[in-house]
Coordinates of C-alpha atoms in Angstrom, one line a residue:
M1 CA 0.9 -26.4 -3.0
Q2 CA -2.0 -26.0 -5.4
E3 CA -1.7 -23.3 -8.1
N4 CA -4.7 -21.3 -6.7
A5 CA -3.1 -21.3 -3.2
R6 CA 0.1 -20.0 -4.8
S7 CA -1.8 -17.2 -6.5
R8 CA -3.5 -16.3 -3.2
F9 CA -0.2 -16.1 -1.4
L10 CA 1.4 -13.9 -4.1
E11 CA -1.7 -11.6 -4.1
T12 CA -1.5 -11.3 -0.3
F13 CA 2.2 -11.0 -0.1
P14 CA 3.1 -8.9 -3.2
V15 CA 6.6 -8.4 -2.0
F16 CA 7.3 -11.9 -3.2
H17 CA 5.8 -11.4 -6.6
D18 CA 9.1 -10.8 -8.3
A19 CA 11.1 -13.2 -6.1
Q20 CA 13.3 -15.7 -7.8
E21 CA 11.5 -18.9 -8.8
A22 CA 13.8 -21.0 -6.6
L23 CA 12.6 -19.2 -3.5
L24 CA 8.9 -19.6 -4.5
K25 CA 9.4 -23.3 -5.3
D26 CA 11.1 -23.9 -1.9
L27 CA 8.4 -21.9 -0.1
F28 CA 5.4 -23.6 -1.7
T29 CA 7.0 -27.1 -1.6
S30 CA 7.8 -27.0 2.1
S31 CA 4.7 -25.2 3.5
R32 CA 1.2 -26.2 4.2
L33 CA -2.1 -24.3 4.6
Q34 CA -3.9 -24.2 7.9
T35 CA -7.2 -22.7 8.9
F36 CA -7.8 -21.3 12.4
P37 CA -11.0 -20.3 14.2
Q38 CA -11.7 -17.1 16.1
G39 CA -10.4 -17.4 19.7
M40 CA -7.8 -20.0 19.0
N41 CA -4.6 -19.8 21.0
V42 CA -1.9 -19.7 18.3
Y43 CA 0.9 -19.5 20.8
N44 CA 1.2 -19.4 24.6
E45 CA 4.2 -17.9 26.4
G46 CA 7.0 -20.4 26.5
D47 CA 5.9 -22.4 23.5
T48 CA 8.4 -23.7 21.0
C49 CA 8.1 -22.2 17.5
S50 CA 8.1 -25.2 15.2
A51 CA 6.9 -23.1 12.2
I52 CA 6.4 -19.6 11.1
A53 CA 2.9 -18.4 9.9
F54 CA 2.3 -16.1 6.9
L55 CA -1.2 -14.8 7.4
L56 CA -3.5 -15.1 4.3
S57 CA -6.6 -13.9 6.1
G58 CA -7.9 -13.3 9.6
E59 CA -6.3 -11.3 12.5
I60 CA -4.1 -12.4 15.4
R61 CA -3.3 -10.4 18.5
V62 CA 0.1 -10.7 20.3
F63 CA 0.0 -9.7 23.9
K64 CA 1.6 -10.1 27.3
V65 CA -0.2 -11.0 30.6
G66 CA 0.9 -9.4 33.9
E67 CA 0.8 -11.0 37.3
G68 CA -2.6 -9.6 38.1
G69 CA -4.0 -10.9 34.8
R70 CA -4.0 -7.6 33.0
E71 CA -3.3 -7.9 29.3
I72 CA -1.4 -5.5 27.2
T73 CA -1.4 -5.8 23.4
L74 CA 2.0 -5.6 21.7
Y75 CA 0.8 -5.6 18.2
E76 CA -1.7 -7.2 15.8
I77 CA -1.0 -9.3 12.7
H78 CA -3.2 -8.9 9.7
K79 CA -3.3 -10.5 6.2
G80 CA 0.0 -10.1 4.3
E81 CA 2.0 -10.1 7.6
T82 CA 3.9 -12.5 9.8
C83 CA 4.8 -12.4 13.5
I84 CA 8.3 -11.0 14.1
L85 CA 8.4 -12.7 17.5
N86 CA 7.7 -15.9 15.8
A87 CA 10.6 -15.3 13.4
S88 CA 12.9 -14.2 16.2
C89 CA 12.2 -17.4 18.2
I90 CA 13.0 -19.5 15.2
L91 CA 16.2 -17.7 14.3
S92 CA 17.4 -17.5 17.9
D93 CA 16.1 -21.0 19.0
L94 CA 14.3 -19.5 21.9
S95 CA 10.7 -20.0 23.2
Y96 CA 7.8 -17.7 22.3
P97 CA 7.9 -14.7 24.8
A98 CA 4.2 -13.7 24.7
H99 CA 0.7 -15.0 23.8
A100 CA -0.9 -15.0 20.4
S101 CA -4.7 -15.4 19.9
A102 CA -6.9 -15.2 16.9
V103 CA -9.2 -12.1 17.0
Q104 CA -10.7 -13.3 13.7
G105 CA -10.5 -16.7 12.1
G106 CA -8.7 -17.2 8.9
E107 CA -6.0 -19.1 7.1
M108 CA -2.2 -19.1 7.3
L109 CA 0.7 -20.6 5.4
L110 CA 2.9 -22.5 7.8
V111 CA 6.6 -22.9 6.9
P112 CA 8.6 -25.3 9.1
A113 CA 11.3 -23.6 11.3
G114 CA 14.2 -25.4 9.6
E115 CA 13.1 -24.5 6.2
F116 CA 12.5 -20.9 7.2
R117 CA 16.0 -20.6 8.6
R118 CA 17.4 -22.1 5.4
M119 CA 15.5 -19.6 3.2
I120 CA 16.7 -16.6 5.4
E121 CA 20.3 -17.7 4.8
K122 CA 19.8 -18.4 1.1
Y123 CA 17.5 -15.8 -0.3
P124 CA 17.8 -12.0 0.1
E125 CA 14.1 -11.5 -0.7
M126 CA 13.2 -13.5 2.5
R127 CA 15.7 -11.5 4.5
D128 CA 14.4 -8.2 3.2
F129 CA 10.8 -9.2 4.1
V130 CA 11.8 -10.1 7.6
F131 CA 13.8 -6.8 8.1
K132 CA 10.8 -4.8 6.8
I133 CA 8.4 -6.5 9.2
L134 CA 10.9 -6.0 12.0
S135 CA 11.2 -2.2 11.4
Q136 CA 7.4 -1.9 11.3
R137 CA 6.9 -3.8 14.6
L138 CA 9.7 -1.8 16.2
A139 CA 7.8 1.4 15.6
T140 CA 4.7 -0.1 17.1
V141 CA 6.5 -1.3 20.2
M142 CA 8.2 2.1 20.6
A143 CA 4.8 3.7 20.6
L144 CA 3.7 1.3 23.3
V145 CA 6.8 2.2 25.4
E146 CA 5.9 5.8 24.9
E147 CA 2.4 5.2 26.2
I148 CA 3.7 3.3 29.3
A149 CA 6.5 5.7 30.1
F150 CA 4.7 9.0 29.6
G151 CA 1.3 8.6 31.3
K152 CA -1.9 6.8 31.5
M153 CA -3.0 7.2 27.9
D154 CA -6.0 4.9 28.4
E155 CA -7.4 7.3 31.1
R156 CA -6.8 10.3 28.9
L157 CA -8.5 8.7 26.0
S158 CA -11.5 7.7 28.1
D159 CA -11.9 11.3 29.3
Y160 CA -11.5 12.5 25.7
L161 CA -14.2 10.2 24.4
R162 CA -16.7 11.2 27.2
T163 CA -16.0 14.9 26.6
E164 CA -16.2 14.9 22.8
A165 CA -19.0 12.4 22.2
A166 CA -22.5 13.6 21.5
D167 CA -25.3 11.2 22.5
G168 CA -22.8 8.5 23.0
R169 CA -21.4 8.7 19.5
L170 CA -18.2 10.3 18.1
A171 CA -17.5 10.6 14.4
I172 CA -13.7 11.0 14.2
T173 CA -10.6 9.4 12.9
H174 CA -8.0 7.7 15.0
Q175 CA -5.4 10.1 13.6
K176 CA -7.4 13.1 14.7
I177 CA -7.6 11.7 18.3
A178 CA -3.9 11.1 18.2
N179 CA -3.2 14.6 17.1
D180 CA -5.4 16.0 19.9
L181 CA -3.8 13.9 22.6
G182 CA -0.3 14.3 21.4
T183 CA 0.4 10.7 20.7
S184 CA 0.6 8.3 17.7
R185 CA -2.3 6.8 15.8
E186 CA -1.0 3.3 16.6
V187 CA -1.3 3.9 20.3
V188 CA -4.8 5.3 19.9
S189 CA -5.9 2.4 17.7
R190 CA -4.5 -0.2 20.1
I191 CA -6.2 1.3 23.2
L192 CA -9.5 1.7 21.3
K193 CA -9.4 -2.0 20.3
D194 CA -8.7 -2.9 23.9
F195 CA -11.7 -0.8 24.9
E196 CA -13.9 -2.6 22.3
R197 CA -12.8 -6.1 23.5
R198 CA -13.8 -5.0 27.1
G199 CA -17.2 -3.9 25.9
K200 CA -16.7 -0.2 26.5
I201 CA -17.1 0.9 22.9
V202 CA -18.1 -0.2 19.5
L203 CA -15.9 0.7 16.6
S204 CA -16.8 1.2 13.0
R205 CA -15.2 3.3 10.2
N206 CA -14.6 6.8 11.5
L207 CA -17.2 6.3 14.2
I208 CA -17.0 5.4 17.9
Q209 CA -20.1 4.4 19.9
L210 CA -19.7 4.6 23.7
T211 CA -21.5 1.8 25.5
N212 CA -19.9 1.5 29.0
I213 CA -17.1 4.0 29.4

């Protein structure tokens, strides 16, 4: 891998900045860079995971599709992150259990599955990184379970936005909404992004514009 690509990776994934040189050499020797466009299907349910992606830029949504076609977002992957389901599939030799699609185009570092398994076994820095991502994703999925188990949070959030908005606009943080509704910021952010994808609202920093809700 070119030196500038190595610098970009270490800037995006600072957890590896102090990793032993042997790990970095293995990582950069075995991997390749790949760009991806917005809307690209990164994985479909049932796919084999031949490599793991470390996201350098862009955004990927991981979601499940129900029998009626309804989608539910499990989590989103941003720069400096990887997909824990991707890692789990490689380590357990199972197929990908969801769908993954690019919300924003970007670039990823792809590490072949066999090389990733070897690095997990050999280097504690890689194991620590995977365990950290796992704990973060577990918290996100637990918030999702809470939403499903304890009520129709999407309906409560719709009612809240209609009630609180003035002239179709609401200047507020996601954390404030979560506090008011008695849920987590992650749940609120996920539902708001789903609303935006469906054309119900437009999101910007600390501002929600209602369009069709």
